[in-house]
Short mmCIF file of C-alpha atoms and ligand atoms in Angstrom, two decimals:
data_model
loop_
_atom_site.label_atom_id
_atom_site.label_comp_id
_atom_site.label_asym_id
_atom_site.label_seq_id
_atom_site.Cartn_x
_atom_site.Cartn_y
_atom_site.Cartn_z
CA MET A 8 71.10 125.61 102.48
CA LEU A 9 70.35 121.91 102.10
CA PRO A 10 68.51 120.33 105.03
CA ALA A 11 70.44 119.18 108.10
CA MET A 12 70.75 115.48 108.76
CA LYS A 13 71.77 112.88 111.27
CA VAL A 14 74.89 110.86 110.48
CA LEU A 15 75.96 107.44 111.70
CA ILE A 16 79.62 106.49 111.86
CA ILE A 17 80.47 102.81 112.07
CA GLY A 18 83.50 101.98 114.20
CA GLY A 19 84.98 103.00 117.49
CA GLY A 20 88.62 103.93 117.00
CA GLY A 21 90.68 107.07 116.47
CA ARG A 22 89.72 107.26 112.81
CA GLU A 23 86.05 107.26 113.75
CA HIS A 24 86.54 109.90 116.44
CA SER A 25 88.27 112.09 113.80
CA LEU A 26 85.38 111.57 111.36
CA ALA A 27 82.85 112.28 114.12
CA TRP A 28 84.75 115.40 115.20
CA LYS A 29 84.96 116.78 111.66
CA LEU A 30 81.34 115.95 110.81
CA SER A 31 80.13 117.48 114.08
CA LEU A 32 81.57 120.80 112.85
CA SER A 33 79.32 120.72 109.78
CA PRO A 34 76.41 123.20 109.92
CA ARG A 35 74.39 120.55 108.10
CA VAL A 36 74.94 117.80 110.67
CA GLU A 37 72.22 117.72 113.29
CA LYS A 38 73.55 114.81 115.29
CA VAL A 39 76.42 112.33 115.11
CA TYR A 40 75.86 108.73 116.17
CA CYS A 41 78.76 106.34 116.45
CA ALA A 42 78.48 102.54 116.63
CA PRO A 43 79.97 101.44 118.91
CA GLY A 44 82.08 104.62 119.38
CA ASN A 45 84.36 105.41 122.33
CA ALA A 46 84.57 107.92 125.17
CA GLY A 47 85.56 110.65 122.69
CA THR A 48 82.65 110.14 120.31
CA ALA A 49 80.27 109.98 123.30
CA LEU A 50 81.12 113.63 124.01
CA LEU A 51 80.30 114.70 120.43
CA GLY A 52 77.04 112.83 119.98
CA GLU A 53 75.61 109.50 120.97
CA ASN A 54 77.17 106.07 121.00
CA VAL A 55 75.07 103.17 119.78
CA PRO A 56 75.89 99.76 121.31
CA LEU A 57 75.99 97.82 118.04
CA GLY A 58 78.89 95.83 116.58
CA ILE A 59 80.56 96.97 113.35
CA THR A 60 79.55 93.83 111.45
CA ASP A 61 75.99 93.73 112.82
CA THR A 62 74.69 94.80 109.42
CA GLU A 63 71.02 94.11 110.14
CA GLY A 64 71.11 95.84 113.52
CA LEU A 65 72.85 98.88 112.04
CA LEU A 66 70.41 99.05 109.13
CA LYS A 67 67.46 98.83 111.51
CA PHE A 68 68.94 101.63 113.61
CA ALA A 69 69.64 103.84 110.56
CA ARG A 70 66.06 103.44 109.36
CA ALA A 71 64.50 103.99 112.77
CA GLU A 72 66.54 107.16 113.44
CA GLY A 73 66.19 108.52 109.90
CA ILE A 74 69.96 108.66 109.35
CA GLY A 75 70.82 110.74 106.27
CA LEU A 76 74.32 109.32 105.74
CA THR A 77 76.20 106.37 107.24
CA VAL A 78 80.00 106.45 107.07
CA VAL A 79 81.92 103.17 107.36
CA GLY A 80 85.21 103.36 109.25
CA PRO A 81 86.69 99.82 109.49
CA ASP A 82 87.50 97.28 106.79
CA ASP A 83 85.68 94.39 108.51
CA ALA A 84 82.34 96.10 107.98
CA LEU A 85 83.13 96.59 104.27
CA ALA A 86 84.23 92.97 103.95
CA VAL A 87 80.89 91.67 105.25
CA GLY A 88 79.08 93.74 102.65
CA ILE A 89 77.46 96.42 104.78
CA VAL A 90 77.51 98.88 101.87
CA ASP A 91 75.71 96.47 99.54
CA ARG A 92 73.06 95.82 102.19
CA PHE A 93 72.45 99.52 102.95
CA GLN A 94 72.32 100.38 99.24
CA ALA A 95 69.83 97.59 98.55
CA ALA A 96 67.68 99.02 101.36
CA GLY A 97 67.88 102.54 99.92
CA GLN A 98 70.05 103.92 102.77
CA ARG A 99 72.87 106.32 101.81
CA ILE A 100 76.24 105.03 102.89
CA PHE A 101 79.86 106.09 102.33
CA GLY A 102 82.21 103.24 101.41
CA PRO A 103 82.86 100.72 98.63
CA THR A 104 80.80 97.59 98.02
CA ARG A 105 82.13 94.23 99.17
CA ALA A 106 83.34 93.49 95.62
CA ALA A 107 85.24 96.80 95.33
CA ALA A 108 86.62 96.46 98.88
CA GLN A 109 88.21 93.14 97.89
CA LEU A 110 91.23 95.28 97.08
CA GLU A 111 91.70 95.38 100.84
CA TRP A 112 90.32 92.09 102.09
CA SER A 113 92.25 89.84 99.72
CA LYS A 114 95.90 90.48 99.05
CA ALA A 115 95.96 87.72 96.41
CA PHE A 116 93.10 89.45 94.54
CA THR A 117 95.00 92.73 94.75
CA LYS A 118 98.19 91.19 93.41
CA ASP A 119 96.24 89.85 90.39
CA PHE A 120 94.63 93.26 89.91
CA LEU A 121 98.00 95.02 90.02
CA ALA A 122 99.59 92.54 87.59
CA ARG A 123 96.62 92.68 85.20
CA HIS A 124 96.79 96.45 85.00
CA GLY A 125 100.56 96.87 85.00
CA ILE A 126 100.73 98.74 88.32
CA PRO A 127 104.13 98.54 90.08
CA THR A 128 104.30 96.29 93.14
CA ALA A 129 106.64 93.73 94.74
CA ALA A 130 107.05 90.43 92.86
CA SER A 131 105.20 87.66 94.69
CA GLY A 132 103.62 84.24 94.71
CA SER A 133 100.40 83.14 96.42
CA PHE A 134 100.08 79.75 98.13
CA GLU A 135 97.81 77.47 100.11
CA ASP A 136 100.28 74.62 100.18
CA VAL A 137 103.36 74.60 102.44
CA ALA A 138 105.59 72.58 100.10
CA GLU A 139 104.82 74.85 97.15
CA ALA A 140 105.51 77.96 99.22
CA LEU A 141 108.83 76.51 100.42
CA ARG A 142 109.85 75.61 96.87
CA PHE A 143 109.12 79.18 95.80
CA CYS A 144 111.20 80.59 98.69
CA ALA A 145 114.15 78.38 97.80
CA ALA A 146 114.42 80.18 94.45
CA GLN A 147 114.35 83.70 95.99
CA SER A 148 116.85 85.84 97.83
CA PHE A 149 116.26 87.07 101.40
CA PRO A 150 114.75 88.95 103.16
CA LEU A 151 111.31 87.79 102.00
CA VAL A 152 107.94 89.03 103.19
CA ILE A 153 105.31 86.47 104.24
CA LYS A 154 101.73 87.79 104.44
CA ALA A 155 98.35 86.42 105.39
CA ASP A 156 95.94 86.90 102.49
CA GLY A 157 93.04 88.28 104.53
CA LEU A 158 92.47 91.00 107.11
CA ALA A 159 94.79 90.83 110.13
CA THR A 160 94.70 94.40 111.56
CA GLY A 161 98.11 95.26 110.13
CA LYS A 162 99.79 92.40 111.99
CA GLY A 163 99.69 89.62 109.38
CA VAL A 164 103.04 90.48 107.82
CA ILE A 165 106.32 88.78 108.71
CA ILE A 166 109.69 89.80 107.32
CA ALA A 167 111.82 86.66 107.13
CA GLN A 168 115.58 87.19 107.11
CA ASP A 169 116.44 83.64 106.09
CA ALA A 170 114.97 80.33 104.96
CA ALA A 171 114.40 79.09 108.52
CA GLU A 172 112.39 82.18 109.48
CA ALA A 173 110.41 81.97 106.26
CA GLU A 174 109.59 78.31 106.87
CA ALA A 175 108.50 78.99 110.44
CA ALA A 176 106.20 81.83 109.29
CA ILE A 177 104.75 79.78 106.45
CA ARG A 178 104.04 76.81 108.70
CA GLU A 179 102.58 79.01 111.42
CA MET A 180 100.10 80.56 109.01
CA LEU A 181 99.19 77.59 106.79
CA GLU A 182 99.42 74.79 109.36
CA GLY A 183 99.29 76.50 112.77
CA GLY A 184 96.21 78.59 112.03
CA ARG A 185 97.86 81.86 113.08
CA PHE A 186 95.59 84.66 111.75
CA GLY A 187 92.82 82.06 111.33
CA ALA A 188 90.95 82.11 108.03
CA ALA A 189 92.89 85.22 106.95
CA GLY A 190 96.06 83.10 106.86
CA ARG A 191 94.74 80.06 104.99
CA ARG A 192 96.23 81.54 101.86
CA ILE A 193 99.53 83.38 102.02
CA LEU A 194 101.62 85.61 99.85
CA VAL A 195 105.40 85.40 99.64
CA GLU A 196 106.75 88.71 98.45
CA GLU A 197 109.96 90.39 97.42
CA PHE A 198 111.23 92.77 100.14
CA LEU A 199 111.09 96.37 98.94
CA ARG A 200 113.51 98.98 100.20
CA GLY A 201 112.57 102.63 100.49
CA ARG A 202 110.38 105.04 102.37
CA GLU A 203 106.73 104.24 103.01
CA CYS A 204 103.89 106.66 102.57
CA SER A 205 100.12 106.54 102.85
CA LEU A 206 98.16 107.82 99.91
CA HIS A 207 94.51 108.73 100.41
CA ALA A 208 92.25 109.18 97.41
CA LEU A 209 88.53 109.81 97.26
CA LEU A 210 86.94 107.87 94.38
CA ASP A 211 83.43 108.53 93.09
CA GLY A 212 83.24 105.67 90.59
CA ASP A 213 84.55 107.77 87.72
CA SER A 214 87.30 109.99 89.06
CA TYR A 215 89.61 110.46 92.01
CA VAL A 216 90.96 113.30 94.13
CA LEU A 217 94.10 112.91 96.22
CA LEU A 218 94.19 114.09 99.82
CA PRO A 219 97.51 115.23 101.31
CA VAL A 220 100.04 112.44 101.70
CA ALA A 221 100.72 111.15 105.21
CA GLN A 222 103.47 109.05 106.71
CA ASP A 223 102.69 106.40 109.27
CA HIS A 224 105.11 104.75 111.71
CA LYS A 225 104.07 101.12 111.80
CA ARG A 226 106.56 99.51 114.13
CA ILE A 227 106.04 99.53 117.88
CA GLY A 228 109.58 100.66 118.72
CA GLU A 229 111.62 103.77 118.13
CA GLY A 230 113.89 103.69 115.11
CA ASP A 231 111.29 101.46 113.40
CA GLN A 232 112.17 98.43 115.51
CA GLY A 233 109.95 95.61 116.71
CA ALA A 234 106.55 94.28 115.75
CA ASN A 235 104.19 95.81 113.22
CA THR A 236 101.18 97.63 114.67
CA GLY A 237 98.15 99.35 113.21
CA GLY A 238 100.24 102.55 113.29
CA MET A 239 101.99 104.44 116.11
CA GLY A 240 101.90 107.96 114.74
CA THR A 241 101.59 110.01 111.59
CA ALA A 242 102.78 113.19 109.93
CA SER A 243 101.20 115.07 107.06
CA PRO A 244 103.05 116.09 104.97
CA PRO A 245 105.84 113.53 105.53
CA PRO A 246 109.07 114.91 107.08
CA VAL A 247 110.92 114.38 103.79
CA PRO A 248 108.88 115.83 100.89
CA LEU A 249 108.02 113.42 98.09
CA GLY A 250 109.16 115.77 95.34
CA GLU A 251 107.46 116.63 92.06
CA ASP A 252 108.74 113.60 90.16
CA VAL A 253 107.35 111.13 92.65
CA GLU A 254 104.08 113.05 92.86
CA ARG A 255 103.74 112.86 89.08
CA GLN A 256 104.59 109.14 89.08
CA ILE A 257 101.93 108.54 91.72
CA HIS A 258 99.32 109.87 89.28
CA THR A 259 100.65 108.29 86.11
CA THR A 260 101.91 104.89 87.31
CA ILE A 261 99.49 104.29 90.18
CA MET A 262 96.27 106.28 90.46
CA MET A 263 95.38 106.60 86.78
CA PRO A 264 95.97 102.89 86.02
CA VAL A 265 94.07 101.97 89.22
CA LEU A 266 91.05 103.96 88.08
CA ARG A 267 91.23 102.49 84.57
CA GLY A 268 91.67 99.00 86.04
CA LEU A 269 88.65 99.33 88.32
CA LYS A 270 86.53 100.42 85.37
CA ALA A 271 87.87 97.65 83.11
CA ASP A 272 87.03 95.08 85.81
CA GLY A 273 83.54 96.50 86.28
CA LEU A 274 84.24 97.62 89.87
CA ARG A 275 82.69 100.96 90.74
CA PHE A 276 84.62 102.15 93.75
CA HIS A 277 82.89 104.87 95.75
CA GLY A 278 84.79 105.70 98.91
CA LEU A 279 88.26 106.19 100.18
CA LEU A 280 91.06 104.21 98.56
CA PHE A 281 94.28 104.19 100.55
CA PRO A 282 97.23 102.67 98.72
CA GLY A 283 100.18 101.99 101.01
CA LEU A 284 103.23 102.86 98.91
CA MET A 285 106.92 102.12 99.07
CA LEU A 286 108.98 104.84 97.40
CA THR A 287 111.73 102.70 95.89
CA ALA A 288 114.71 103.66 93.74
CA GLU A 289 112.63 102.43 90.78
CA GLY A 290 109.68 104.64 91.67
CA PRO A 291 106.61 104.24 93.89
CA LYS A 292 105.26 100.68 94.30
CA VAL A 293 102.01 99.51 95.88
CA LEU A 294 102.46 97.55 99.12
CA GLU A 295 98.76 97.10 99.71
CA PHE A 296 95.39 98.75 99.29
CA ASN A 297 93.02 99.76 102.01
CA ALA A 298 89.43 100.55 101.11
CA ARG A 299 88.89 102.97 104.00
CA PHE A 300 90.50 105.90 105.77
CA GLY A 301 93.79 105.16 107.52
CA ASP A 302 94.14 105.08 111.27
CA PRO A 303 96.05 107.21 112.41
CA GLU A 304 96.37 108.90 108.98
CA THR A 305 92.86 110.37 109.29
CA GLN A 306 93.92 112.05 112.55
CA VAL A 307 96.40 114.23 110.60
CA ILE A 308 94.46 114.62 107.35
CA LEU A 309 91.06 115.78 108.59
CA PRO A 310 92.41 118.52 110.89
CA ARG A 311 94.01 120.02 107.76
CA LEU A 312 90.76 119.97 105.74
CA ARG A 313 89.05 123.35 105.65
CA ASN A 314 85.95 122.17 103.78
CA ASP A 315 82.81 120.97 105.43
CA LEU A 316 83.31 117.17 105.27
CA LEU A 317 79.64 116.28 104.77
CA PRO A 318 79.26 117.58 101.17
CA VAL A 319 82.60 115.99 100.29
CA LEU A 320 81.42 112.55 101.44
CA GLU A 321 78.05 113.06 99.74
CA ALA A 322 79.80 113.94 96.45
CA VAL A 323 81.70 110.63 96.64
CA VAL A 324 78.50 108.67 97.24
CA ASP A 325 76.62 110.49 94.47
CA GLY A 326 79.44 110.44 91.89
CA ARG A 327 79.86 114.22 91.86
CA LEU A 328 83.45 114.69 93.01
CA GLY A 329 83.97 117.12 90.13
CA ASP A 330 81.75 119.63 91.98
CA ILE A 331 84.08 119.72 94.99
CA LYS A 332 87.20 121.80 95.45
CA LEU A 333 89.17 120.69 98.47
CA ASP A 334 90.83 123.41 100.52
CA TRP A 335 93.75 122.45 102.78
CA ASP A 336 95.39 124.15 105.73
CA PRO A 337 99.05 124.39 104.62
CA ARG A 338 100.23 123.83 108.20
CA PRO A 339 101.69 120.39 108.91
CA ALA A 340 100.03 118.05 111.41
CA VAL A 341 101.56 115.37 113.62
CA CYS A 342 99.71 112.64 115.54
CA VAL A 343 101.34 110.66 118.33
CA ILE A 344 99.60 107.45 119.42
CA LEU A 345 99.48 106.70 123.14
CA ALA A 346 99.23 102.94 123.52
CA SER A 347 98.75 100.43 126.33
CA ARG A 348 101.93 98.70 127.51
CA GLY A 349 102.20 95.33 125.73
CA TYR A 350 100.44 96.38 122.50
CA PRO A 351 100.49 94.91 119.80
CA GLY A 352 100.59 91.84 122.08
CA ALA A 353 98.49 91.39 125.23
CA TYR A 354 97.75 94.48 127.33
CA GLU A 355 95.62 95.57 130.28
CA THR A 356 92.54 97.74 129.97
CA GLY A 357 90.35 99.67 132.40
CA GLN A 358 93.08 102.13 133.50
CA PRO A 359 91.86 105.64 134.32
CA ILE A 360 93.22 108.34 131.98
CA HIS A 361 94.24 111.72 133.42
CA GLY A 362 95.13 115.04 131.83
CA LEU A 363 92.84 114.96 128.79
CA ALA A 364 91.50 118.48 129.33
CA GLU A 365 94.98 119.82 130.11
CA ALA A 366 96.37 118.37 126.88
CA ALA A 367 93.80 119.93 124.52
CA GLY A 368 94.55 123.40 123.18
CA PRO A 369 93.93 125.71 120.22
CA ASP A 370 96.03 123.64 117.81
CA VAL A 371 95.86 120.36 119.68
CA ILE A 372 93.12 117.74 119.42
CA VAL A 373 93.12 114.58 121.50
CA PHE A 374 91.42 111.85 119.48
CA HIS A 375 90.19 108.86 121.44
CA ALA A 376 90.78 105.34 120.13
CA GLY A 377 90.62 102.58 122.78
CA THR A 378 88.71 104.46 125.48
CA LYS A 379 85.38 104.05 127.23
CA PRO A 380 83.46 106.18 129.70
CA GLY A 381 83.88 104.95 133.30
CA PRO A 382 81.04 104.65 135.84
CA GLU A 383 82.00 107.84 137.70
CA GLY A 384 82.58 110.11 134.74
CA GLN A 385 86.22 109.10 134.27
CA THR A 386 87.68 107.98 130.98
CA LEU A 387 89.15 104.49 130.99
CA THR A 388 91.48 102.69 128.60
CA SER A 389 89.80 99.92 126.60
CA GLY A 390 92.19 99.06 123.78
CA GLY A 391 95.77 98.77 122.54
CA ARG A 392 95.91 102.13 120.86
CA VAL A 393 94.30 104.42 123.41
CA LEU A 394 94.62 108.02 122.19
CA GLY A 395 95.97 109.96 119.21
CA VAL A 396 97.31 113.39 120.11
CA THR A 397 97.26 115.59 117.00
CA ALA A 398 98.83 119.03 116.76
CA LEU A 399 99.16 121.56 113.95
CA GLY A 400 102.10 123.94 113.71
CA ALA A 401 103.62 126.52 111.39
CA THR A 402 106.34 123.96 110.67
CA LEU A 403 106.50 120.22 111.11
CA ALA A 404 108.96 120.75 113.99
CA GLU A 405 106.47 123.04 115.74
CA ALA A 406 103.58 120.59 115.19
CA ARG A 407 105.75 117.80 116.53
CA ALA A 408 106.87 119.73 119.62
CA ARG A 409 103.26 120.71 120.34
CA ALA A 410 102.00 117.13 119.98
CA TYR A 411 104.67 115.82 122.36
CA GLU A 412 104.04 118.61 124.92
CA ALA A 413 100.36 117.70 124.91
CA ALA A 414 101.07 113.96 125.08
CA ALA A 415 103.25 114.54 128.15
CA ARG A 416 100.25 116.00 130.03
CA ILE A 417 98.31 112.76 129.66
CA THR A 418 98.90 109.88 132.03
CA PHE A 419 97.55 106.39 132.53
CA ASP A 420 99.12 103.29 133.93
CA GLY A 421 101.19 101.60 131.21
CA CYS A 422 101.09 104.53 128.78
CA TYR A 423 103.62 103.99 125.99
CA TYR A 424 104.44 106.12 122.96
CA ARG A 425 107.23 106.46 120.45
CA ARG A 426 109.35 109.60 120.85
CA ASP A 427 110.45 109.70 117.20
CA ILE A 428 107.19 110.28 115.35
CA ALA A 429 107.74 112.74 112.47
CA ALA A 430 111.45 113.03 113.21
CA SER A 431 113.22 113.42 109.89
CA SER A 432 115.76 110.84 110.97
CA PRO A 433 115.05 108.09 113.53
CA LEU A 434 115.21 109.48 117.08
CA GLY A 435 116.02 112.94 115.65
P1 AMP B 24 100.83 95.54 104.57
O1 AMP B 24 99.77 95.14 105.55
O2 AMP B 24 100.88 94.69 103.36
O3 AMP B 24 100.86 97.01 104.29
O4 AMP B 24 102.19 95.34 105.36
C1 AMP B 24 102.42 95.93 106.61
C2 AMP B 24 103.80 96.52 106.63
O5 AMP B 24 104.80 95.54 106.35
C3 AMP B 24 104.00 97.58 105.59
O6 AMP B 24 103.51 98.81 106.02
C4 AMP B 24 105.53 97.55 105.43
O7 AMP B 24 106.14 98.27 106.46
C5 AMP B 24 105.85 96.11 105.59
N1 AMP B 24 105.87 95.46 104.26
C6 AMP B 24 104.86 94.86 103.65
N2 AMP B 24 105.23 94.38 102.44
C7 AMP B 24 106.52 94.70 102.27
C8 AMP B 24 107.48 94.48 101.22
N3 AMP B 24 107.15 93.81 100.12
N4 AMP B 24 108.71 94.98 101.40
C9 AMP B 24 109.04 95.63 102.52
N5 AMP B 24 108.20 95.85 103.56
C10 AMP B 24 106.94 95.39 103.45
N1 LIG B 25 97.71 103.19 109.55
C1 LIG B 25 97.57 102.17 108.61
C2 LIG B 25 96.21 101.72 108.35
O1 LIG B 25 95.23 102.37 108.68
O2 LIG B 25 96.05 100.66 107.77
#
C-alpha cells in the first residue's frame, strides 16, 4: 500500500465536513486538518485557525506539518489563486488554478466561454453602465434575471418580473454597491423555465468523469418561494429521473464541448467542475459553473461513494482519472439543511444545539456547517446554514423519511428547515 499521509481541507462548512468525513475513512489518511473547520471537523481531526484566503499562512502550515494533499472547498480560495501558489511551492493541492476557476468567479467570462464554444445557455448581455443595461432590458420580455458578475454566495441573482424591478436591481448593483466589487459588472439574462439540477464532474486536465446528479433546493421557503440561499437541501438522484435522452445530451451538448473548449482556450482544469443546469424544453442549458464541490450537493454525493476518496482526488491532481473506476451505492440520499432563523438575511449565532447524538444512526450522518465548539463541550450555532442531515434509504421516500426523522431530534433556538426537500412535487 502507498504511504499514509496527512490531508488539509480548506473551508469550514458542510461541504468541508463531508470531505473530512469521507477522507477520514481512508486507510491512507493519517490525519485530517481543516482550516478553519467547524465543530464537526474538530471531532474528526484538528481544526487550524487560519482563514480560507490566507494563502501564505496555509502554505506555511502545509509545509510545516508535511501535508500530503490539500483539498480546497470554497470558491473564494480558488479565486485568490491558492492553487497556483501551492503548485509553485511544490505542494500537492486539489482544485483548479485561478485562471481555470474563472469559470466560477466571473459570470461574464463564462458567458463568453459558453458562446465561443457553442454550449447552450440563456441569452444575455453584460453591462457596467446603467443606461446601457436599461436599454437592453427595454428590448427584452419579462421576467429577466439580473446577476452580479462576481462571487456572491449564491445570493447575487435577482429575478425581475417587470421593468421597474429590473431597474431597481440594476441600480442597486451598479450604483448602490450591493454585492460590492462582485456587482460592479452585471449580467442581464433571459429567464429559463424548467427543472434545475447540479452536475458534478471530476476533470483531470484531459478527461472528465461524472458523479451522480443531485438536485438542490435553492429558495429559503417551501414550494420554492422566497430568497435564494446557498442551498436548503439536496437529493441524489433527483426525485424525477433525468432520463436517457437528457443524460446523453449532457455529455454531447455540455460536458464534451466544455472539455474541448477548456483545451482550446489553454485552460487545464484539474478539480471538480459543477455546472448548474436548467433542463428546459429545448434541452439542458448551463445556468452557471462552479469550480468546486457543491454545498449541500457534496453531502448527498460522498455518502454514496464506495471508493476511497483519497486516490480519486490524487488521480485528478496527477491527470490519471483513467485509472479510477468509481463505484456508487445505488441507494438514494437526501440532505436537509437546518438553518438559523433569518437566513439568508441576518440571524443570531451562539445558540446551543441539542440532539446531535440522538439524530445520528446507521444510515444517517449529521454534517456540521455553521457550528463551533462551545466552552463547556457543547456545540453552538455559528452560521446561517447550521447542519446538513443526510440519510440513505432503499428508496428516495425512505431516505427522505429517515432524514426528516433525524432532523426532528435536533433542536436549537431559531432552527428552521424546509419540509419539502426531495418531495417529487412541492410540499408532497
Ligand atoms: P446562479 O448563481 O447563476 O446559479 O443563480 C442562482 C439561481 O438563480 C439558480 O440556481 C436559479 O434558480 C436562478 N437562476 C439563475 N439564472 C437563471 C435563469 N437564466 N433563468 C431562471 N432562473 C435562473
Ligand atoms: N448548492 C449550490 C452551490 O454549492 O453552489
